[in-house]
Amino acid sequence: MSKPKRGVPEGLWIRCPSCKAAVFRKEAEARHNVCPECDHHFYVPARDRIQQLLDEDSFEEWFADLQPKDALEFKDRVVYSQRIVAEQAKTGMNDAAVVGRGYIRGRAVVFAVTDFAFMAGSMGSVVGEKLARSAEEATRLMLPLIIVSGSGGGARMQEGILSLMQMAKVSAALGRYDRAGGLYLSILTNPTMGGVAASFALQGDVTLAEPGAMIGFAGRRTIKNTIRLELPGDFQTSEFLLKHGFVDRIVHRKDLRTELARLIDYCEH
Ligand SMILES: [Zn+2]
């Protein structure tokens, strides 16, 4: 085992996957988990995201007691029911989404975020139910709705059709919210893939993305093997999607809160 130099414990430094620099973790954290060398946006846990975007102590969590179930008794390498327990222990979350109500620079919003750390942020019944209820509450309260997606997993295969139907369920709730005149701001972070990209993540009235996020439906290799064509280097990035009209604006993480407040004011007044 390689010992870290000069007694620096492991975990104090992180290797930036983009510029390969060794970054002092504390320094990255002070910059909203952004690389101080190259602006690479590192992963942010749901709880930190809430702190970054909402006014201090303003978040009131909803539906926190919803628990995932292994309805199909699904087994891949691990039995799903055991996987749930392990993921809950690892993350301290019941499932991959946290939703509730809070304030952004004094503006009341319904806020939801999916967390990659819990089964790649995949959308099973609990994530779908929490997001659908968020849209319904936003409709009832007539508040702006903000969903931050950090879901690499898309639909959660361990829940089979029950997870696929969440795409339709959340979309339908967002449709009713839209018809009621609601404002839905979608924030795409790295990664936003599969059934999440194919449903709520790309249904925003305004779609913002963090720089350099991977966003798409099928993975790059799958598409390449299917169409047998070379894909552009920036394929399935925020920048590529902005160029092609799927993303409205790319916003640096440090500016997200201000940008959201500005958009709410612009759209609501
Ligand atoms: Zn970097």
Coordinates of C-alpha atoms and ligand atoms in Angstrom, one line a residue:
M1 CA 0.0 0.0 0.0
S2 CA 1.4 3.4 -0.9
K3 CA 1.8 5.8 2.0
P4 CA 0.8 9.4 1.4
K5 CA 3.7 11.8 1.6
R6 CA 4.5 13.9 4.7
G7 CA 1.8 12.2 6.7
V8 CA -1.0 13.8 4.7
P9 CA -4.0 11.5 5.4
E10 CA -5.8 10.2 2.4
G11 CA -8.9 12.1 1.5
L12 CA -7.4 15.5 2.1
W13 CA -6.6 15.7 -1.5
I14 CA -8.7 14.8 -4.5
R15 CA -7.5 14.2 -8.0
C16 CA -9.4 16.3 -10.6
P17 CA -10.6 13.9 -13.3
S18 CA -10.5 16.8 -15.8
C19 CA -7.1 18.5 -15.4
K20 CA -5.5 15.8 -13.2
A21 CA -4.3 18.3 -10.7
A22 CA -4.2 17.3 -7.0
V23 CA -6.7 19.6 -5.4
F24 CA -6.9 20.3 -1.7
R25 CA -10.3 19.1 -0.7
K26 CA -11.1 22.0 1.6
E27 CA -10.3 24.4 -1.2
A28 CA -12.6 22.7 -3.6
E29 CA -15.3 22.6 -1.0
A30 CA -15.0 26.3 -0.3
R31 CA -15.6 26.8 -4.1
H32 CA -18.9 24.8 -4.1
N33 CA -16.9 21.6 -5.0
V34 CA -15.5 23.1 -8.1
C35 CA -11.8 22.5 -9.2
P36 CA -9.8 25.7 -8.4
E37 CA -7.5 24.9 -11.4
C38 CA -9.9 24.2 -14.2
D39 CA -13.5 24.8 -13.0
H40 CA -14.4 21.1 -13.2
H41 CA -17.6 20.6 -11.3
F42 CA -17.3 17.7 -8.8
Y43 CA -20.2 15.7 -7.5
V44 CA -22.3 17.4 -4.8
P45 CA -24.4 15.4 -2.3
A46 CA -28.1 16.3 -2.2
R47 CA -27.8 17.9 1.3
D48 CA -24.9 20.1 0.2
R49 CA -26.9 21.1 -2.9
I50 CA -29.7 22.3 -0.6
Q51 CA -27.2 24.4 1.4
Q52 CA -25.7 25.8 -1.8
L53 CA -28.9 26.8 -3.4
L54 CA -31.4 27.6 -0.6
D55 CA -31.4 30.2 2.1
E56 CA -29.9 29.1 5.3
D57 CA -32.1 26.7 7.4
S58 CA -35.1 27.5 5.1
F59 CA -35.5 23.9 3.8
E60 CA -38.4 21.9 5.1
E61 CA -38.2 18.3 3.9
W62 CA -41.4 16.5 2.7
F63 CA -42.2 12.8 2.4
A64 CA -39.0 11.8 4.1
D65 CA -40.5 8.6 5.4
L66 CA -41.1 7.1 2.0
Q67 CA -39.2 3.8 1.8
P68 CA -38.3 1.7 -1.3
K69 CA -39.6 -1.8 -1.6
D70 CA -38.4 -4.9 -3.4
A71 CA -41.8 -5.6 -5.0
L72 CA -40.3 -7.9 -7.7
E73 CA -37.9 -9.7 -5.4
F74 CA -35.2 -8.8 -7.9
K75 CA -31.8 -10.2 -7.8
D76 CA -28.7 -9.2 -9.9
R77 CA -25.4 -9.6 -8.2
V78 CA -27.1 -8.7 -4.9
V79 CA -30.7 -9.1 -3.8
Y80 CA -32.4 -5.7 -4.3
S81 CA -33.8 -5.6 -0.7
Q82 CA -30.2 -6.1 0.6
R83 CA -28.9 -3.5 -1.8
I84 CA -31.4 -1.0 -0.5
V85 CA -30.2 -1.5 3.1
A86 CA -26.6 -1.2 2.0
E87 CA -27.2 2.0 0.0
Q88 CA -29.2 3.5 2.9
A89 CA -26.3 2.8 5.3
K90 CA -23.8 4.2 2.9
T91 CA -25.6 7.5 2.1
G92 CA -27.8 8.1 5.2
M93 CA -30.7 8.6 2.7
N94 CA -33.9 6.5 2.3
D95 CA -33.7 6.7 -1.4
A96 CA -32.1 8.9 -4.2
A97 CA -34.3 12.0 -4.0
V98 CA -34.7 14.7 -1.4
V99 CA -37.7 17.1 -1.8
G100 CA -39.4 19.8 0.1
R101 CA -39.9 23.5 0.4
G102 CA -37.4 26.3 0.9
Y103 CA -36.4 29.8 -0.1
I104 CA -34.0 31.2 -2.7
R105 CA -33.0 34.7 -1.7
G106 CA -36.3 35.1 0.0
R107 CA -38.4 33.5 -2.8
A108 CA -40.5 30.5 -1.8
V109 CA -39.9 27.4 -4.0
V110 CA -40.6 23.7 -4.1
F111 CA -37.2 22.1 -4.4
A112 CA -36.2 18.6 -5.3
V113 CA -32.8 17.0 -5.9
T114 CA -31.6 13.5 -6.9
D115 CA -28.4 12.2 -5.6
F116 CA -25.9 10.1 -7.6
A117 CA -24.5 8.5 -4.5
F118 CA -27.7 6.4 -4.0
M119 CA -27.8 3.8 -6.7
A120 CA -26.5 6.3 -9.3
G121 CA -29.5 8.5 -8.6
S122 CA -31.7 6.1 -10.5
M123 CA -35.5 6.7 -10.5
G124 CA -37.5 4.0 -8.7
S125 CA -40.9 4.2 -7.2
V126 CA -39.8 6.4 -4.3
V127 CA -37.9 8.9 -6.4
G128 CA -40.8 9.1 -8.9
E129 CA -43.4 9.4 -6.1
K130 CA -41.5 12.2 -4.3
L131 CA -41.0 14.1 -7.6
A132 CA -44.7 13.7 -8.6
R133 CA -45.9 14.8 -5.2
S134 CA -43.5 17.8 -5.4
A135 CA -45.1 18.9 -8.7
E136 CA -48.5 18.4 -7.1
E137 CA -47.7 20.4 -4.1
A138 CA -46.1 23.1 -6.3
T139 CA -49.4 23.2 -8.2
R140 CA -51.5 23.4 -5.0
L141 CA -49.3 26.1 -3.5
M142 CA -48.7 27.8 -6.8
L143 CA -44.9 28.0 -6.2
P144 CA -42.0 27.7 -8.6
L145 CA -40.6 24.2 -8.8
I146 CA -36.9 23.5 -9.1
I147 CA -35.6 20.0 -9.7
V148 CA -31.8 19.4 -9.7
S149 CA -31.0 16.1 -11.4
G150 CA -27.9 14.1 -10.7
S151 CA -29.0 10.8 -12.0
G152 CA -26.7 8.6 -14.0
G153 CA -28.8 5.5 -13.6
G154 CA -32.0 6.6 -15.4
A155 CA -34.8 4.3 -14.5
R156 CA -34.0 1.8 -11.7
M157 CA -33.9 -1.6 -13.4
Q158 CA -34.3 -3.5 -10.0
E159 CA -37.9 -2.2 -10.0
G160 CA -38.6 -3.1 -13.6
I161 CA -41.9 -1.7 -15.0
L162 CA -42.6 0.0 -11.7
S163 CA -39.6 2.3 -12.2
L164 CA -40.4 2.8 -15.9
M165 CA -43.9 4.1 -15.1
Q166 CA -42.4 6.8 -12.9
M167 CA -41.4 8.6 -16.1
A168 CA -45.0 8.8 -17.1
K169 CA -46.3 9.6 -13.7
V170 CA -43.8 12.5 -13.0
S171 CA -44.4 13.8 -16.6
A172 CA -48.2 13.8 -16.1
A173 CA -47.8 15.7 -12.8
L174 CA -45.5 18.2 -14.5
G175 CA -48.1 18.5 -17.3
R176 CA -50.9 19.4 -14.8
Y177 CA -48.5 21.8 -13.1
D178 CA -47.7 23.4 -16.5
R179 CA -51.4 23.8 -17.4
A180 CA -52.0 25.4 -14.0
G181 CA -49.4 28.0 -15.0
G182 CA -46.5 26.8 -12.8
L183 CA -42.9 27.6 -13.5
Y184 CA -40.6 24.6 -13.6
L185 CA -36.8 25.2 -13.6
S186 CA -34.8 22.1 -14.3
I187 CA -31.1 22.0 -13.4
L188 CA -29.0 19.3 -15.1
T189 CA -25.9 18.2 -13.3
N190 CA -23.3 15.5 -14.1
P191 CA -24.6 13.0 -14.9
T192 CA -28.2 13.2 -16.2
M193 CA -28.9 10.0 -18.2
G194 CA -31.5 7.5 -19.3
G195 CA -35.1 7.6 -18.1
V196 CA -34.4 10.7 -16.1
A197 CA -33.1 12.7 -19.1
A198 CA -36.1 11.2 -21.1
S199 CA -38.6 12.5 -18.6
F200 CA -38.6 15.3 -16.0
A201 CA -35.0 16.5 -16.5
L202 CA -35.7 17.8 -20.0
Q203 CA -39.3 19.0 -19.4
G204 CA -38.4 22.3 -17.7
D205 CA -39.8 25.6 -18.8
V206 CA -36.2 26.7 -18.5
T207 CA -33.4 24.2 -18.5
L208 CA -30.1 25.1 -16.9
A209 CA -27.0 22.9 -16.9
E210 CA -23.7 23.0 -15.0
P211 CA -20.6 23.2 -17.2
G212 CA -19.3 19.9 -18.6
A213 CA -22.1 17.7 -17.3
M214 CA -22.8 14.5 -19.1
I215 CA -26.4 14.5 -20.3
G216 CA -28.1 12.0 -22.6
F217 CA -30.4 9.0 -23.0
A218 CA -28.4 6.0 -24.1
G219 CA -24.7 5.9 -23.4
R220 CA -22.1 7.0 -25.9
R221 CA -20.8 3.5 -26.6
T222 CA -24.3 2.1 -27.2
I223 CA -25.1 4.8 -29.7
K224 CA -21.8 4.4 -31.4
N225 CA -22.2 0.7 -31.7
T226 CA -25.8 1.2 -33.1
I227 CA -25.3 3.8 -35.7
R228 CA -21.6 3.0 -36.4
L229 CA -20.6 6.6 -36.8
E230 CA -17.9 8.6 -35.1
L231 CA -19.5 10.9 -32.5
P232 CA -18.3 14.4 -31.9
G233 CA -15.9 14.8 -28.9
D234 CA -18.3 17.0 -26.9
F235 CA -21.3 14.7 -27.6
Q236 CA -23.7 14.4 -24.7
T237 CA -22.2 17.4 -22.8
S238 CA -23.9 20.5 -21.5
E239 CA -22.1 22.5 -24.1
F240 CA -23.2 20.2 -27.0
L241 CA -26.8 20.3 -25.8
L242 CA -26.7 24.1 -25.5
K243 CA -25.5 24.3 -29.1
H244 CA -28.4 22.1 -30.2
G245 CA -31.2 23.8 -28.2
F246 CA -31.8 21.3 -25.5
V247 CA -30.3 23.5 -22.8
D248 CA -31.1 27.2 -22.3
R249 CA -28.1 28.3 -20.4
I250 CA -25.0 26.9 -18.8
V251 CA -24.4 28.3 -15.4
H252 CA -21.4 28.0 -13.2
R253 CA -22.3 26.4 -9.8
K254 CA -21.3 29.6 -7.9
D255 CA -23.8 31.6 -9.9
L256 CA -26.7 29.1 -9.8
R257 CA -28.6 30.6 -6.8
T258 CA -28.5 34.1 -8.2
E259 CA -29.5 32.9 -11.6
L260 CA -32.5 31.0 -10.2
A261 CA -33.7 34.0 -8.2
R262 CA -33.3 36.1 -11.3
L263 CA -35.3 33.7 -13.5
I264 CA -38.1 33.4 -10.9
D265 CA -38.4 37.2 -10.8
Y266 CA -38.3 37.4 -14.6
C267 CA -40.9 34.7 -15.2
E268 CA -43.3 35.5 -12.2
H269 CA -43.6 39.2 -12.5
Ligands
ZN1 ZN -9.3 20.4 -12.5

